Amino acid sequence: MNQRKAVFLDRDGTLIVERNYLGDPARVTLLEGVPQALKRLADAGFLLVMVTNQSGVARGYFTMDDVARVNGRVAELLEREGVRLDAVYICPHHEQGSVPEYAVSCTCRKPSPGMALAAAKEWNLDLSASYMIGDKHTDVSFGRNFGARESYLVRTGHGAEAESGYYVVVARLSEAAADILRRDRENP
Ligand SMILES: [Mg+2]
Ligand SMILES: [Zn+2]
């Protein structure tokens, strides 16, 4: 079976407005242009895979149920605009957390590539033909660690860090999507 391509997407600061440890679905706001850009990527055949570090769970700020509610709200707002995430992966861990169950060193917290490796297995993905879009250094490092074709740092969240050559800095997600689609057309 042919391997599929994915665009991996960070959540906070990339798809939705950064709220710092968001546990309340009422505070979910999609960033401008995100649904339209995701729709173009999906129409071009990319799976849309959200990968999110939620150490607030390990830190005791909110629960996995809260994360599910926030993610549900993200999905609801996207579906209203006609776009669906194909998969969602969550890392609730943090070594210095206060909730014993989640206060562990794991292989899924970005920049470790665990969530991409799990997605690749589950969805038969060609990771070297896949992309990563996020707003933090840990996101673009995640892309590098799973062997992404390219990683994009958006400036809509925390992403104002220095460039270092293995990723592309863009103003917002729609710019990353346009570049992915151009590259995919020129060299599928
Ligand atoms: Mg983020
Ligand atoms: Zn983890």
Short mmCIF file of C-alpha atoms and ligand atoms in Angstrom, two decimals:
data_model
loop_
_atom_site.label_atom_id
_atom_site.label_comp_id
_atom_site.label_asym_id
_atom_site.label_seq_id
_atom_site.Cartn_x
_atom_site.Cartn_y
_atom_site.Cartn_z
CA MET A 1 0.00 0.00 0.00
CA ASN A 2 1.28 3.45 -0.90
CA GLN A 3 2.53 5.49 1.99
CA ARG A 4 0.69 8.70 2.70
CA LYS A 5 2.01 12.16 3.44
CA ALA A 6 1.03 14.21 6.45
CA VAL A 7 1.32 17.73 7.68
CA PHE A 8 1.94 17.63 11.43
CA LEU A 9 0.45 20.59 13.26
CA ASP A 10 1.14 22.02 16.65
CA ARG A 11 -2.01 23.26 18.41
CA ASP A 12 -1.35 26.26 20.69
CA GLY A 13 0.01 29.29 18.86
CA THR A 14 -0.23 27.49 15.51
CA LEU A 15 -3.87 26.49 14.98
CA ILE A 16 -5.35 28.47 17.86
CA VAL A 17 -4.45 31.58 19.84
CA GLU A 18 -1.78 30.84 22.48
CA ARG A 19 -3.35 31.01 25.96
CA ASN A 20 -0.58 29.43 28.07
CA TYR A 21 -1.85 26.19 29.65
CA LEU A 22 -5.27 26.20 28.08
CA GLY A 23 -7.75 23.95 29.86
CA ASP A 24 -10.98 25.79 29.05
CA PRO A 25 -12.70 25.08 25.72
CA ALA A 26 -14.44 28.47 25.89
CA ARG A 27 -11.07 30.14 25.33
CA VAL A 28 -10.33 28.36 22.03
CA THR A 29 -9.97 30.81 19.14
CA LEU A 30 -8.80 29.70 15.72
CA LEU A 31 -6.02 31.80 14.24
CA GLU A 32 -6.91 33.71 11.10
CA GLY A 33 -6.75 31.77 7.84
CA VAL A 34 -6.11 28.42 9.50
CA PRO A 35 -9.21 26.48 8.32
CA GLN A 36 -8.78 27.62 4.72
CA ALA A 37 -5.09 26.67 4.69
CA LEU A 38 -5.77 23.27 6.26
CA LYS A 39 -8.47 22.62 3.71
CA ARG A 40 -6.03 23.28 0.87
CA LEU A 41 -3.54 20.85 2.41
CA ALA A 42 -6.22 18.18 2.86
CA ASP A 43 -7.45 18.68 -0.69
CA ALA A 44 -3.87 18.13 -1.90
CA GLY A 45 -3.88 14.74 -0.18
CA PHE A 46 -2.09 15.47 3.07
CA LEU A 47 -3.32 13.91 6.28
CA LEU A 48 -3.73 16.54 8.99
CA VAL A 49 -2.18 15.32 12.24
CA MET A 50 -2.24 17.50 15.33
CA VAL A 51 0.60 16.84 17.78
CA THR A 52 0.40 18.66 21.08
CA ASN A 53 2.49 18.75 24.26
CA GLN A 54 0.15 19.26 27.20
CA SER A 55 2.42 19.23 30.22
CA GLY A 56 -0.33 21.10 32.09
CA VAL A 57 -1.72 17.62 32.76
CA ALA A 58 1.48 16.45 34.47
CA ARG A 59 1.71 19.78 36.29
CA GLY A 60 -1.84 19.37 37.64
CA TYR A 61 -3.19 22.51 35.93
CA PHE A 62 -5.89 20.56 34.09
CA THR A 63 -6.88 16.96 33.31
CA MET A 64 -6.84 14.77 30.22
CA ASP A 65 -10.62 15.30 30.08
CA ASP A 66 -10.04 19.05 29.85
CA VAL A 67 -7.53 18.46 27.03
CA ALA A 68 -10.12 16.33 25.24
CA ARG A 69 -12.71 19.08 25.64
CA VAL A 70 -10.35 21.73 24.29
CA ASN A 71 -9.40 19.48 21.37
CA GLY A 72 -13.09 18.80 20.76
CA ARG A 73 -13.73 22.52 20.56
CA VAL A 74 -10.84 22.93 18.09
CA ALA A 75 -12.33 20.15 15.95
CA GLU A 76 -15.80 21.68 16.18
CA LEU A 77 -14.61 25.11 15.03
CA LEU A 78 -12.64 23.55 12.16
CA GLU A 79 -15.57 21.38 11.10
CA ARG A 80 -17.75 24.46 10.92
CA GLU A 81 -15.34 25.68 8.27
CA GLY A 82 -15.40 22.34 6.47
CA VAL A 83 -12.10 20.83 7.59
CA ARG A 84 -11.34 17.78 9.71
CA LEU A 85 -8.19 16.75 11.54
CA ASP A 86 -7.38 13.14 10.67
CA ALA A 87 -5.61 12.37 13.93
CA VAL A 88 -4.64 13.91 17.23
CA TYR A 89 -1.70 12.90 19.42
CA ILE A 90 -1.21 14.26 22.91
CA CYS A 91 1.78 14.14 25.24
CA PRO A 92 0.52 14.83 28.78
CA HIS A 93 3.90 14.17 30.41
CA HIS A 94 6.56 16.22 32.12
CA GLU A 95 9.45 14.95 34.17
CA GLN A 96 9.01 17.68 36.77
CA GLY A 97 5.24 17.30 36.97
CA SER A 98 3.30 16.90 40.21
CA VAL A 99 0.80 14.25 39.07
CA PRO A 100 2.68 10.96 39.57
CA GLU A 101 0.96 9.17 36.69
CA TYR A 102 2.23 11.76 34.21
CA ALA A 103 5.41 12.99 35.89
CA VAL A 104 7.64 10.73 33.85
CA SER A 105 10.31 11.02 31.23
CA CYS A 106 8.68 9.88 28.00
CA THR A 107 9.42 9.45 24.31
CA CYS A 108 6.38 11.38 23.13
CA ARG A 109 7.10 14.89 24.38
CA LYS A 110 8.21 17.09 21.47
CA PRO A 111 11.01 17.43 20.39
CA SER A 112 11.20 13.64 20.82
CA PRO A 113 9.70 12.11 17.67
CA GLY A 114 7.41 9.60 19.46
CA MET A 115 4.09 11.08 18.32
CA ALA A 116 5.23 11.16 14.67
CA LEU A 117 6.53 7.59 14.87
CA ALA A 118 3.22 6.43 16.33
CA ALA A 119 1.30 8.28 13.61
CA ALA A 120 3.54 6.84 10.89
CA LYS A 121 2.78 3.34 12.11
CA GLU A 122 -0.92 3.91 12.52
CA TRP A 123 -1.44 5.78 9.23
CA ASN A 124 1.31 4.27 7.04
CA LEU A 125 3.04 7.62 6.59
CA ASP A 126 6.15 8.50 4.65
CA LEU A 127 7.69 10.83 7.22
CA SER A 128 10.37 12.04 4.80
CA ALA A 129 7.55 13.38 2.59
CA SER A 130 5.72 14.90 5.55
CA TYR A 131 5.93 18.36 7.07
CA MET A 132 5.79 20.01 10.49
CA ILE A 133 4.31 23.40 11.38
CA GLY A 134 4.67 24.85 14.87
CA ASP A 135 5.46 27.98 16.84
CA LYS A 136 8.31 26.79 19.08
CA HIS A 137 11.82 25.54 18.69
CA THR A 138 10.67 22.22 20.13
CA ASP A 139 8.24 21.93 17.19
CA VAL A 140 10.79 22.44 14.44
CA SER A 141 13.24 20.21 16.33
CA PHE A 142 10.49 17.58 16.42
CA GLY A 143 10.24 17.92 12.64
CA ARG A 144 13.98 17.48 12.29
CA ASN A 145 13.96 14.50 14.66
CA PHE A 146 11.30 12.61 12.71
CA GLY A 147 12.95 13.45 9.38
CA ALA A 148 10.38 15.89 8.00
CA ARG A 149 10.85 17.16 4.48
CA GLU A 150 10.59 20.66 5.94
CA SER A 151 9.59 22.31 9.20
CA TYR A 152 7.98 25.72 9.53
CA LEU A 153 8.09 28.08 12.49
CA VAL A 154 5.03 30.34 12.53
CA ARG A 155 5.19 33.67 14.29
CA THR A 156 1.58 33.55 15.51
CA GLY A 157 2.47 32.03 18.88
CA HIS A 158 5.80 31.88 20.64
CA GLY A 159 7.62 31.70 17.33
CA ALA A 160 9.92 34.67 17.41
CA GLU A 161 13.11 32.71 18.00
CA ALA A 162 16.22 32.94 15.84
CA GLU A 163 16.55 31.07 12.59
CA SER A 164 19.06 28.24 12.51
CA GLY A 165 18.91 26.80 9.04
CA TYR A 166 16.87 23.62 9.31
CA TYR A 167 13.46 25.22 9.22
CA VAL A 168 11.57 28.01 7.50
CA VAL A 169 10.15 30.97 9.41
CA VAL A 170 6.74 32.16 8.23
CA ALA A 171 4.29 34.73 9.53
CA ARG A 172 1.36 32.36 9.81
CA LEU A 173 0.15 28.87 8.98
CA SER A 174 -1.34 29.83 5.60
CA GLU A 175 2.13 30.85 4.39
CA ALA A 176 3.54 27.47 5.40
CA ALA A 177 0.66 25.74 3.63
CA ALA A 178 1.29 27.69 0.43
CA ASP A 179 4.97 26.73 0.49
CA ILE A 180 4.17 23.05 1.14
CA LEU A 181 1.72 22.99 -1.77
CA ARG A 182 4.22 24.68 -4.08
CA ARG A 183 6.97 22.21 -3.17
CA ASP A 184 4.61 19.29 -3.48
CA ARG A 185 3.52 20.41 -6.96
CA GLU A 186 7.06 20.97 -8.18
CA ASN A 187 8.44 17.77 -6.77
CA PRO A 188 5.76 15.37 -5.49
MG MG B 1 2.64 25.87 20.32
ZN ZN B 2 4.86 12.07 26.62
#
